[in-house]
Amino acid sequence: MFARTSDPIVAVATAPGRGAVGIVRVSGPDLAPLIEALCARQLKPREATYLPFRDAAGAPIDHGLAIHFPAPHSFTGEDVLELQAHGGPVVLQLLVARCLEAADEIAGTGAAPRLRGLRVA
């Protein structure tokens, strides 16, 4: 079944394989709760912030740069969260998995029901 084009998406935005830096992007409506879940704080718009990316228990998955591009001032016109982490495939897949996990947790609380459709692009 195809997702609606309005559903939020998460994807690795860099080429497959190893690299110094890898990027994971999330695009969709109302990403504030997801940003809080991954970064343990809100981010200043369009400002790169160095911080740990957190798992569900609050332990760091990796450290890197997070940038929030609020709608409509992003390249998709929606809220965009860009996570720039170490470029190994395992780290990037852990970040994608955490985004999906956090979206399910948030949607279950009713805080951001539109995150329920978060899918891997």
C-alpha atoms as a PDB file:
ATOM      1  CA  MET A   1       0.000   0.000   0.000  1.00  0.00           C
ATOM      2  CA  PHE A   2       1.318   3.427  -0.886  1.00  0.00           C
ATOM      3  CA  ALA A   3       1.672   6.038   1.823  1.00  0.00           C
ATOM      4  CA  ARG A   4       0.012   9.395   1.377  1.00  0.00           C
ATOM      5  CA  THR A   5       2.394  12.077   0.166  1.00  0.00           C
ATOM      6  CA  SER A   6       1.585  14.008   3.340  1.00  0.00           C
ATOM      7  CA  ASP A   7       2.980  11.203   5.527  1.00  0.00           C
ATOM      8  CA  PRO A   8       6.286  12.049   7.207  1.00  0.00           C
ATOM      9  CA  ILE A   9       9.348  10.228   5.885  1.00  0.00           C
ATOM     10  CA  VAL A  10      12.814   9.357   7.169  1.00  0.00           C
ATOM     11  CA  ALA A  11      15.751   8.381   4.987  1.00  0.00           C
ATOM     12  CA  VAL A  12      19.507   8.175   4.859  1.00  0.00           C
ATOM     13  CA  ALA A  13      20.438  11.097   2.589  1.00  0.00           C
ATOM     14  CA  THR A  14      24.043  10.132   1.854  1.00  0.00           C
ATOM     15  CA  ALA A  15      25.467   7.484  -0.450  1.00  0.00           C
ATOM     16  CA  PRO A  16      25.528   3.904   0.877  1.00  0.00           C
ATOM     17  CA  GLY A  17      28.720   2.619   2.441  1.00  0.00           C
ATOM     18  CA  ARG A  18      31.224   4.077   4.834  1.00  0.00           C
ATOM     19  CA  GLY A  19      32.043   7.759   4.995  1.00  0.00           C
ATOM     20  CA  ALA A  20      33.203  10.363   7.457  1.00  0.00           C
ATOM     21  CA  VAL A  21      29.747  11.918   7.786  1.00  0.00           C
ATOM     22  CA  GLY A  22      26.335  10.431   7.096  1.00  0.00           C
ATOM     23  CA  ILE A  23      23.064  12.318   6.984  1.00  0.00           C
ATOM     24  CA  VAL A  24      19.598  11.173   8.044  1.00  0.00           C
ATOM     25  CA  ARG A  25      16.679  13.441   7.151  1.00  0.00           C
ATOM     26  CA  VAL A  26      13.125  13.459   8.445  1.00  0.00           C
ATOM     27  CA  SER A  27      10.483  15.507   6.645  1.00  0.00           C
ATOM     28  CA  GLY A  28       6.882  15.942   7.733  1.00  0.00           C
ATOM     29  CA  PRO A  29       4.439  17.963   9.793  1.00  0.00           C
ATOM     30  CA  ASP A  30       5.077  18.941  13.415  1.00  0.00           C
ATOM     31  CA  LEU A  31       8.470  17.365  14.102  1.00  0.00           C
ATOM     32  CA  ALA A  32       8.927  19.126  17.474  1.00  0.00           C
ATOM     33  CA  PRO A  33       8.087  16.000  19.555  1.00  0.00           C
ATOM     34  CA  LEU A  34      10.424  13.875  17.428  1.00  0.00           C
ATOM     35  CA  ILE A  35      13.226  16.425  17.798  1.00  0.00           C
ATOM     36  CA  GLU A  36      12.729  16.368  21.567  1.00  0.00           C
ATOM     37  CA  ALA A  37      12.856  12.545  21.609  1.00  0.00           C
ATOM     38  CA  LEU A  38      16.094  12.318  19.600  1.00  0.00           C
ATOM     39  CA  CYS A  39      17.913  15.435  20.771  1.00  0.00           C
ATOM     40  CA  ALA A  40      16.483  15.853  24.317  1.00  0.00           C
ATOM     41  CA  ARG A  41      15.788  19.531  23.547  1.00  0.00           C
ATOM     42  CA  GLN A  42      14.333  21.807  20.927  1.00  0.00           C
ATOM     43  CA  LEU A  43      16.622  23.296  18.307  1.00  0.00           C
ATOM     44  CA  LYS A  44      16.989  26.857  17.088  1.00  0.00           C
ATOM     45  CA  PRO A  45      15.713  27.072  13.508  1.00  0.00           C
ATOM     46  CA  ARG A  46      18.363  26.706  10.788  1.00  0.00           C
ATOM     47  CA  GLU A  47      21.206  26.553  13.328  1.00  0.00           C
ATOM     48  CA  ALA A  48      23.558  23.564  13.515  1.00  0.00           C
ATOM     49  CA  THR A  49      23.749  22.235  17.078  1.00  0.00           C
ATOM     50  CA  TYR A  50      26.323  19.649  18.208  1.00  0.00           C
ATOM     51  CA  LEU A  51      24.709  17.155  20.586  1.00  0.00           C
ATOM     52  CA  PRO A  52      24.184  13.466  21.342  1.00  0.00           C
ATOM     53  CA  PHE A  53      21.404  11.659  19.477  1.00  0.00           C
ATOM     54  CA  ARG A  54      19.506   9.687  22.139  1.00  0.00           C
ATOM     55  CA  ASP A  55      17.956   6.240  22.174  1.00  0.00           C
ATOM     56  CA  ALA A  56      14.705   5.481  24.022  1.00  0.00           C
ATOM     57  CA  ALA A  57      16.556   5.081  27.341  1.00  0.00           C
ATOM     58  CA  GLY A  58      18.350   8.410  26.881  1.00  0.00           C
ATOM     59  CA  ALA A  59      21.734   6.848  26.113  1.00  0.00           C
ATOM     60  CA  PRO A  60      23.683   8.349  23.218  1.00  0.00           C
ATOM     61  CA  ILE A  61      23.546   6.554  19.870  1.00  0.00           C
ATOM     62  CA  ASP A  62      26.138   8.949  18.424  1.00  0.00           C
ATOM     63  CA  HIS A  63      27.156  12.606  18.623  1.00  0.00           C
ATOM     64  CA  GLY A  64      26.727  14.946  15.695  1.00  0.00           C
ATOM     65  CA  LEU A  65      25.020  17.999  14.275  1.00  0.00           C
ATOM     66  CA  ALA A  66      21.259  18.459  14.253  1.00  0.00           C
ATOM     67  CA  ILE A  67      19.560  21.127  12.172  1.00  0.00           C
ATOM     68  CA  HIS A  68      15.836  21.928  12.198  1.00  0.00           C
ATOM     69  CA  PHE A  69      14.373  23.650   9.144  1.00  0.00           C
ATOM     70  CA  PRO A  70      10.824  24.653  10.151  1.00  0.00           C
ATOM     71  CA  ALA A  71       8.044  24.760   7.569  1.00  0.00           C
ATOM     72  CA  PRO A  72       7.621  26.461   5.189  1.00  0.00           C
ATOM     73  CA  HIS A  73      11.286  27.500   5.073  1.00  0.00           C
ATOM     74  CA  SER A  74      12.753  24.138   4.059  1.00  0.00           C
ATOM     75  CA  PHE A  75      13.485  22.388   0.807  1.00  0.00           C
ATOM     76  CA  THR A  76      10.293  20.288   1.128  1.00  0.00           C
ATOM     77  CA  GLY A  77       8.054  23.039   2.505  1.00  0.00           C
ATOM     78  CA  GLU A  78       7.495  20.854   5.606  1.00  0.00           C
ATOM     79  CA  ASP A  79       9.400  20.644   8.872  1.00  0.00           C
ATOM     80  CA  VAL A  80      12.761  18.985   8.176  1.00  0.00           C
ATOM     81  CA  LEU A  81      15.172  17.532  10.726  1.00  0.00           C
ATOM     82  CA  GLU A  82      18.673  16.795   9.474  1.00  0.00           C
ATOM     83  CA  LEU A  83      20.981  14.638  11.586  1.00  0.00           C
ATOM     84  CA  GLN A  84      24.654  14.670  10.585  1.00  0.00           C
ATOM     85  CA  ALA A  85      26.371  11.761  12.309  1.00  0.00           C
ATOM     86  CA  HIS A  86      29.369   9.513  11.770  1.00  0.00           C
ATOM     87  CA  GLY A  87      28.995   7.902   8.366  1.00  0.00           C
ATOM     88  CA  GLY A  88      29.095   4.190   9.153  1.00  0.00           C
ATOM     89  CA  PRO A  89      26.036   2.274   7.927  1.00  0.00           C
ATOM     90  CA  VAL A  90      25.305   0.871  11.395  1.00  0.00           C
ATOM     91  CA  VAL A  91      25.082   4.335  12.980  1.00  0.00           C
ATOM     92  CA  LEU A  92      22.803   5.605  10.219  1.00  0.00           C
ATOM     93  CA  GLN A  93      20.497   2.585  10.459  1.00  0.00           C
ATOM     94  CA  LEU A  94      20.329   3.004  14.249  1.00  0.00           C
ATOM     95  CA  LEU A  95      19.270   6.628  13.746  1.00  0.00           C
ATOM     96  CA  VAL A  96      16.593   5.676  11.205  1.00  0.00           C
ATOM     97  CA  ALA A  97      15.322   2.946  13.558  1.00  0.00           C
ATOM     98  CA  ARG A  98      15.238   5.416  16.455  1.00  0.00           C
ATOM     99  CA  CYS A  99      13.240   7.901  14.370  1.00  0.00           C
ATOM    100  CA  LEU A 100      10.669   5.195  13.588  1.00  0.00           C
ATOM    101  CA  GLU A 101      10.565   4.025  17.215  1.00  0.00           C
ATOM    102  CA  ALA A 102      10.162   7.572  18.556  1.00  0.00           C
ATOM    103  CA  ALA A 103       7.416   8.366  16.029  1.00  0.00           C
ATOM    104  CA  ASP A 104       5.458   5.301  17.183  1.00  0.00           C
ATOM    105  CA  GLU A 105       5.885   6.292  20.843  1.00  0.00           C
ATOM    106  CA  ILE A 106       4.808   9.890  20.184  1.00  0.00           C
ATOM    107  CA  ALA A 107       1.823   8.924  18.021  1.00  0.00           C
ATOM    108  CA  GLY A 108       0.679   6.525  20.745  1.00  0.00           C
ATOM    109  CA  THR A 109       0.498   9.382  23.253  1.00  0.00           C
ATOM    110  CA  GLY A 110      -1.575  11.526  20.908  1.00  0.00           C
ATOM    111  CA  ALA A 111       1.044  14.299  21.059  1.00  0.00           C
ATOM    112  CA  ALA A 112       1.665  14.196  17.307  1.00  0.00           C
ATOM    113  CA  PRO A 113      -0.720  11.713  15.678  1.00  0.00           C
ATOM    114  CA  ARG A 114       0.526  12.530  12.150  1.00  0.00           C
ATOM    115  CA  LEU A 115       3.889  10.954  13.031  1.00  0.00           C
ATOM    116  CA  ARG A 116       2.137   7.566  13.073  1.00  0.00           C
ATOM    117  CA  GLY A 117       2.686   7.337   9.309  1.00  0.00           C
ATOM    118  CA  LEU A 118       6.460   7.897   9.498  1.00  0.00           C
ATOM    119  CA  ARG A 119       8.011   5.622   6.915  1.00  0.00           C
ATOM    120  CA  VAL A 120      11.403   4.913   5.445  1.00  0.00           C
ATOM    121  CA  ALA A 121      11.834   6.481   2.013  1.00  0.00           C
END
